[in-house]
PDB file of N, CA and C in Angstrom:
ATOM      1  N   MET X1057      10.657  -8.959  -1.679  1.00 57.00           N
ATOM      2  CA  MET X1057      11.033  -7.851  -0.839  1.00 57.00           C
ATOM      3  C   MET X1057      12.349  -8.189  -0.143  1.00 57.00           C
ATOM      4  N   THR X1058      13.351  -7.319  -0.251  1.00 56.00           N
ATOM      5  CA  THR X1058      14.656  -7.547   0.349  1.00 56.00           C
ATOM      6  C   THR X1058      14.782  -6.764   1.645  1.00 56.00           C
ATOM      7  N   LYS X1059      15.203  -7.413   2.732  1.00 54.00           N
ATOM      8  CA  LYS X1059      15.370  -6.748   4.019  1.00 54.00           C
ATOM      9  C   LYS X1059      16.713  -6.033   4.074  1.00 54.00           C
ATOM     10  N   THR X1060      16.721  -4.819   4.628  1.00 53.00           N
ATOM     11  CA  THR X1060      17.937  -4.051   4.864  1.00 53.00           C
ATOM     12  C   THR X1060      17.808  -3.474   6.263  1.00 53.00           C
ATOM     13  N   GLY X1061      18.215  -4.201   7.300  1.00 57.00           N
ATOM     14  CA  GLY X1061      17.975  -3.760   8.663  1.00 57.00           C
ATOM     15  C   GLY X1061      16.484  -3.753   8.914  1.00 57.00           C
ATOM     16  N   GLU X1062      15.941  -2.609   9.279  1.00 78.00           N
ATOM     17  CA  GLU X1062      14.509  -2.475   9.493  1.00 78.00           C
ATOM     18  C   GLU X1062      13.810  -1.987   8.230  1.00 78.00           C
ATOM     19  N   TYR X1063      14.552  -1.771   7.174  1.00 82.00           N
ATOM     20  CA  TYR X1063      13.999  -1.292   5.920  1.00 82.00           C
ATOM     21  C   TYR X1063      13.840  -2.451   4.954  1.00 82.00           C
ATOM     22  N   SER X1064      12.849  -2.348   4.067  1.00 87.00           N
ATOM     23  CA  SER X1064      12.615  -3.372   3.058  1.00 87.00           C
ATOM     24  C   SER X1064      12.426  -2.698   1.714  1.00 87.00           C
ATOM     25  N   TRP X1065      12.936  -3.327   0.675  1.00 85.00           N
ATOM     26  CA  TRP X1065      12.684  -2.844  -0.681  1.00 85.00           C
ATOM     27  C   TRP X1065      11.427  -3.505  -1.195  1.00 85.00           C
ATOM     28  N   GLU X1066      10.484  -2.701  -1.665  1.00 87.00           N
ATOM     29  CA  GLU X1066       9.301  -3.214  -2.362  1.00 87.00           C
ATOM     30  C   GLU X1066       9.603  -3.037  -3.839  1.00 87.00           C
ATOM     31  N   GLY X1067       9.829  -4.108  -4.522  1.00 84.00           N
ATOM     32  CA  GLY X1067      10.270  -3.987  -5.901  1.00 84.00           C
ATOM     33  C   GLY X1067      11.684  -3.426  -5.915  1.00 84.00           C
ATOM     34  N   SER X1068      11.984  -2.606  -6.914  1.00 79.00           N
ATOM     35  CA  SER X1068      13.346  -2.076  -6.985  1.00 79.00           C
ATOM     36  C   SER X1068      13.425  -0.578  -6.743  1.00 79.00           C
ATOM     37  N   HIS X1069      12.282   0.098  -6.505  1.00 81.00           N
ATOM     38  CA  HIS X1069      12.332   1.556  -6.391  1.00 81.00           C
ATOM     39  C   HIS X1069      11.546   2.132  -5.221  1.00 81.00           C
ATOM     40  N   VAL X1070      11.087   1.274  -4.299  1.00 85.00           N
ATOM     41  CA  VAL X1070      10.355   1.763  -3.133  1.00 85.00           C
ATOM     42  C   VAL X1070      11.001   1.176  -1.885  1.00 85.00           C
ATOM     43  N   LEU X1071      11.509   2.063  -1.030  1.00 84.00           N
ATOM     44  CA  LEU X1071      12.101   1.651   0.238  1.00 84.00           C
ATOM     45  C   LEU X1071      11.050   1.860   1.321  1.00 84.00           C
ATOM     46  N   ARG X1072      10.823   0.846   2.139  1.00 88.00           N
ATOM     47  CA  ARG X1072       9.727   0.867   3.112  1.00 88.00           C
ATOM     48  C   ARG X1072      10.250   0.555   4.510  1.00 88.00           C
ATOM     49  N   ARG X1073       9.677   1.245   5.512  1.00 87.00           N
ATOM     50  CA  ARG X1073       9.991   0.937   6.905  1.00 87.00           C
ATOM     51  C   ARG X1073       8.706   1.009   7.711  1.00 87.00           C
ATOM     52  N   GLU X1074       8.463  -0.021   8.504  1.00 86.00           N
ATOM     53  CA  GLU X1074       7.294  -0.056   9.376  1.00 86.00           C
ATOM     54  C   GLU X1074       7.743   0.050  10.824  1.00 86.00           C
ATOM     55  N   ASN X1075       6.972   0.797  11.614  1.00 82.00           N
ATOM     56  CA  ASN X1075       7.238   0.898  13.037  1.00 82.00           C
ATOM     57  C   ASN X1075       6.019   0.344  13.775  1.00 82.00           C
ATOM     58  N   PRO X1076       6.116  -0.885  14.276  1.00 82.00           N
ATOM     59  CA  PRO X1076       4.958  -1.507  14.935  1.00 82.00           C
ATOM     60  C   PRO X1076       4.547  -0.788  16.218  1.00 82.00           C
ATOM     61  N   GLU X1077       5.484  -0.099  16.867  1.00 84.00           N
ATOM     62  CA  GLU X1077       5.161   0.610  18.104  1.00 84.00           C
ATOM     63  C   GLU X1077       4.233   1.794  17.851  1.00 84.00           C
ATOM     64  N   THR X1078       4.470   2.533  16.763  1.00 83.00           N
ATOM     65  CA  THR X1078       3.657   3.709  16.462  1.00 83.00           C
ATOM     66  C   THR X1078       2.572   3.425  15.435  1.00 83.00           C
ATOM     67  N   GLY X1079       2.728   2.330  14.698  1.00 83.00           N
ATOM     68  CA  GLY X1079       1.768   1.998  13.657  1.00 83.00           C
ATOM     69  C   GLY X1079       2.007   2.760  12.358  1.00 83.00           C
ATOM     70  N   TYR X1080       3.126   3.465  12.251  1.00 84.00           N
ATOM     71  CA  TYR X1080       3.433   4.232  11.043  1.00 84.00           C
ATOM     72  C   TYR X1080       4.253   3.410  10.064  1.00 84.00           C
ATOM     73  N   THR X1081       4.009   3.672   8.780  1.00 87.00           N
ATOM     74  CA  THR X1081       4.799   3.091   7.704  1.00 87.00           C
ATOM     75  C   THR X1081       5.316   4.223   6.839  1.00 87.00           C
ATOM     76  N   VAL X1082       6.603   4.200   6.533  1.00 85.00           N
ATOM     77  CA  VAL X1082       7.208   5.208   5.669  1.00 85.00           C
ATOM     78  C   VAL X1082       7.648   4.518   4.389  1.00 85.00           C
ATOM     79  N   ARG X1083       7.307   5.124   3.253  1.00 86.00           N
ATOM     80  CA  ARG X1083       7.748   4.604   1.957  1.00 86.00           C
ATOM     81  C   ARG X1083       8.438   5.729   1.206  1.00 86.00           C
ATOM     82  N   LEU X1084       9.634   5.461   0.726  1.00 83.00           N
ATOM     83  CA  LEU X1084      10.367   6.406  -0.119  1.00 83.00           C
ATOM     84  C   LEU X1084      10.353   5.859  -1.539  1.00 83.00           C
ATOM     85  N   HIS X1085       9.803   6.627  -2.470  1.00 83.00           N
ATOM     86  CA  HIS X1085       9.701   6.213  -3.867  1.00 83.00           C
ATOM     87  C   HIS X1085      10.781   6.921  -4.673  1.00 83.00           C
ATOM     88  N   PHE X1086      11.525   6.165  -5.463  1.00 79.00           N
ATOM     89  CA  PHE X1086      12.611   6.705  -6.261  1.00 79.00           C
ATOM     90  C   PHE X1086      12.326   6.502  -7.742  1.00 79.00           C
ATOM     91  N   ALA X1087      12.802   7.443  -8.542  1.00 78.00           N
ATOM     92  CA  ALA X1087      12.644   7.328  -9.993  1.00 78.00           C
ATOM     93  C   ALA X1087      13.396   6.096 -10.483  1.00 78.00           C
ATOM     94  N   GLU X1088      12.873   5.458 -11.515  1.00 78.00           N
ATOM     95  CA  GLU X1088      13.473   4.218 -12.014  1.00 78.00           C
ATOM     96  C   GLU X1088      14.887   4.407 -12.532  1.00 78.00           C
ATOM     97  N   GLY X1089      15.220   5.575 -13.035  1.00 75.00           N
ATOM     98  CA  GLY X1089      16.539   5.801 -13.604  1.00 75.00           C
ATOM     99  C   GLY X1089      17.624   6.130 -12.593  1.00 75.00           C
ATOM    100  N   ASN X1090      17.254   6.283 -11.309  1.00 71.00           N
ATOM    101  CA  ASN X1090      18.241   6.662 -10.299  1.00 71.00           C
ATOM    102  C   ASN X1090      19.256   5.542 -10.056  1.00 71.00           C
ATOM    103  N   ALA X1091      20.522   5.937  -9.982  1.00 76.00           N
ATOM    104  CA  ALA X1091      21.579   4.992  -9.627  1.00 76.00           C
ATOM    105  C   ALA X1091      21.658   4.905  -8.104  1.00 76.00           C
ATOM    106  N   ASP X1092      22.370   3.921  -7.585  1.00 77.00           N
ATOM    107  CA  ASP X1092      22.484   3.737  -6.141  1.00 77.00           C
ATOM    108  C   ASP X1092      22.969   5.008  -5.443  1.00 77.00           C
ATOM    109  N   GLN X1093      23.975   5.675  -5.994  1.00 78.00           N
ATOM    110  CA  GLN X1093      24.513   6.867  -5.359  1.00 78.00           C
ATOM    111  C   GLN X1093      23.472   7.985  -5.319  1.00 78.00           C
ATOM    112  N   GLN X1094      22.672   8.122  -6.364  1.00 81.00           N
ATOM    113  CA  GLN X1094      21.619   9.143  -6.377  1.00 81.00           C
ATOM    114  C   GLN X1094      20.583   8.858  -5.302  1.00 81.00           C
ATOM    115  N   ILE X1095      20.254   7.589  -5.094  1.00 78.00           N
ATOM    116  CA  ILE X1095      19.293   7.212  -4.065  1.00 78.00           C
ATOM    117  C   ILE X1095      19.858   7.542  -2.689  1.00 78.00           C
ATOM    118  N   VAL X1096      21.111   7.220  -2.451  1.00 80.00           N
ATOM    119  CA  VAL X1096      21.752   7.521  -1.160  1.00 80.00           C
ATOM    120  C   VAL X1096      21.735   9.022  -0.904  1.00 80.00           C
ATOM    121  N   GLU X1097      22.073   9.824  -1.901  1.00 85.00           N
ATOM    122  CA  GLU X1097      22.084  11.273  -1.737  1.00 85.00           C
ATOM    123  C   GLU X1097      20.683  11.811  -1.456  1.00 85.00           C
ATOM    124  N   GLU X1098      19.682  11.257  -2.115  1.00 82.00           N
ATOM    125  CA  GLU X1098      18.310  11.696  -1.895  1.00 82.00           C
ATOM    126  C   GLU X1098      17.854  11.360  -0.477  1.00 82.00           C
ATOM    127  N   ILE X1099      18.200  10.175   0.010  1.00 82.00           N
ATOM    128  CA  ILE X1099      17.861   9.783   1.374  1.00 82.00           C
ATOM    129  C   ILE X1099      18.542  10.726   2.369  1.00 82.00           C
ATOM    130  N   GLN X1100      19.810  11.049   2.145  1.00 85.00           N
ATOM    131  CA  GLN X1100      20.528  11.969   3.030  1.00 85.00           C
ATOM    132  C   GLN X1100      19.853  13.333   3.060  1.00 85.00           C
ATOM    133  N   ASP X1101      19.424  13.835   1.917  1.00 87.00           N
ATOM    134  CA  ASP X1101      18.728  15.128   1.860  1.00 87.00           C
ATOM    135  C   ASP X1101      17.418  15.080   2.636  1.00 87.00           C
ATOM    136  N   ILE X1102      16.656  13.999   2.471  1.00 84.00           N
ATOM    137  CA  ILE X1102      15.382  13.849   3.180  1.00 84.00           C
ATOM    138  C   ILE X1102      15.611  13.817   4.685  1.00 84.00           C
ATOM    139  N   LEU X1103      16.597  13.050   5.124  1.00 83.00           N
ATOM    140  CA  LEU X1103      16.874  12.938   6.556  1.00 83.00           C
ATOM    141  C   LEU X1103      17.358  14.264   7.138  1.00 83.00           C
ATOM    142  N   ALA X1104      18.228  14.963   6.422  1.00 86.00           N
ATOM    143  CA  ALA X1104      18.725  16.255   6.904  1.00 86.00           C
ATOM    144  C   ALA X1104      17.582  17.262   7.018  1.00 86.00           C
ATOM    145  N   GLU X1105      16.721  17.311   6.020  1.00 86.00           N
ATOM    146  CA  GLU X1105      15.587  18.234   6.053  1.00 86.00           C
ATOM    147  C   GLU X1105      14.638  17.891   7.203  1.00 86.00           C
ATOM    148  N   ALA X1106      14.341  16.609   7.393  1.00 83.00           N
ATOM    149  CA  ALA X1106      13.447  16.197   8.474  1.00 83.00           C
ATOM    150  C   ALA X1106      14.057  16.539   9.833  1.00 83.00           C
ATOM    151  N   TYR X1107      15.358  16.329   9.984  1.00 82.00           N
ATOM    152  CA  TYR X1107      16.044  16.643  11.243  1.00 82.00           C
ATOM    153  C   TYR X1107      15.968  18.138  11.543  1.00 82.00           C
ATOM    154  N   MET X1108      16.275  18.956  10.546  1.00 85.00           N
ATOM    155  CA  MET X1108      16.265  20.405  10.748  1.00 85.00           C
ATOM    156  C   MET X1108      14.854  20.903  11.074  1.00 85.00           C
ATOM    157  N   ARG X1109      13.844  20.408  10.387  1.00 83.00           N
ATOM    158  CA  ARG X1109      12.469  20.821  10.681  1.00 83.00           C
ATOM    159  C   ARG X1109      12.072  20.421  12.091  1.00 83.00           C
ATOM    160  N   ASN X1110      12.462  19.225  12.507  1.00 81.00           N
ATOM    161  CA  ASN X1110      12.150  18.745  13.846  1.00 81.00           C
ATOM    162  C   ASN X1110      12.821  19.628  14.899  1.00 81.00           C
ATOM    163  N   ARG X1111      14.079  19.965  14.682  1.00 82.00           N
ATOM    164  CA  ARG X1111      14.814  20.801  15.636  1.00 82.00           C
ATOM    165  C   ARG X1111      14.237  22.213  15.691  1.00 82.00           C
ATOM    166  N   MET X1112      13.815  22.738  14.546  1.00 82.00           N
ATOM    167  CA  MET X1112      13.259  24.095  14.504  1.00 82.00           C
ATOM    168  C   MET X1112      11.937  24.164  15.274  1.00 82.00           C
ATOM    169  N   THR X1113      11.135  23.118  15.222  1.00 79.00           N
ATOM    170  CA  THR X1113       9.865  23.119  15.939  1.00 79.00           C
ATOM    171  C   THR X1113      10.050  22.952  17.436  1.00 79.00           C
ATOM    172  N   LYS X1114      11.251  22.556  17.849  1.00 73.00           N
ATOM    173  CA  LYS X1114      11.552  22.394  19.276  1.00 73.00           C
ATOM    174  C   LYS X1114      12.317  23.598  19.810  1.00 73.00           C
ATOM    175  N   GLY X1115      12.036  24.779  19.308  1.00 69.00           N
ATOM    176  CA  GLY X1115      12.637  25.989  19.860  1.00 69.00           C
ATOM    177  C   GLY X1115      13.903  26.430  19.173  1.00 69.00           C
ATOM    178  N   GLY X1116      14.134  25.991  17.959  1.00 59.00           N
ATOM    179  CA  GLY X1116      15.300  26.459  17.206  1.00 59.00           C
ATOM    180  C   GLY X1116      16.620  25.922  17.707  1.00 59.00           C
ATOM    181  N   GLU X1117      16.627  24.791  18.359  1.00 54.00           N
ATOM    182  CA  GLU X1117      17.867  24.217  18.870  1.00 54.00           C
ATOM    183  C   GLU X1117      18.543  23.364  17.800  1.00 54.00           C
ATOM    184  N   GLY X1118      18.747  23.948  16.629  1.00 50.00           N
ATOM    185  CA  GLY X1118      19.353  23.217  15.524  1.00 50.00           C
ATOM    186  C   GLY X1118      20.858  23.127  15.643  1.00 50.00           C
ATOM    187  N   LEU X1119      21.505  22.738  14.584  1.00 53.00           N
ATOM    188  CA  LEU X1119      22.947  22.615  14.570  1.00 53.00           C
ATOM    189  C   LEU X1119      23.604  23.949  14.896  1.00 53.00           C
ATOM    190  N   GLY X1120      24.668  23.910  15.665  1.00 54.00           N
ATOM    191  CA  GLY X1120      25.433  25.106  15.964  1.00 54.00           C
ATOM    192  C   GLY X1120      24.861  25.959  17.073  1.00 54.00           C
ATOM    193  N   SER X1121      23.800  25.530  17.746  1.00 50.00           N
ATOM    194  CA  SER X1121      23.199  26.336  18.804  1.00 50.00           C
ATOM    195  C   SER X1121      23.945  26.209  20.118  1.00 50.00           C
ATOM    196  N   GLY X1122      24.758  25.140  20.256  1.00 51.00           N
ATOM    197  CA  GLY X1122      25.498  24.929  21.499  1.00 51.00           C
ATOM    198  C   GLY X1122      24.665  24.248  22.566  1.00 51.00           C
ATOM    199  N   LYS X1123      23.377  24.031  22.332  1.00 51.00           N
ATOM    200  CA  LYS X1123      22.510  23.375  23.304  1.00 51.00           C
ATOM    201  C   LYS X1123      22.474  21.889  23.033  1.00 51.00           C
ATOM    202  N   LYS X1124      22.269  21.113  24.114  1.00 47.00           N
ATOM    203  CA  LYS X1124      22.156  19.665  23.967  1.00 47.00           C
ATOM    204  C   LYS X1124      20.886  19.190  24.592  1.00 47.00           C
TER     205      LYS X1124
END
């Protein structure tokens, strides 16, 4: 397992992060044929979607709302 900050690779296609404070573990599984750039783009899409969903559940204060 290779450490990358708080993230670890399990094998070559599973990125894992554990949060000891909350007890949650997140694993991102990637297809074996994905190149590094495809993995980066997929992670960016996942993070953007999670951010937007989180902001929408907090009263629609998403990007461009002018609220902080």
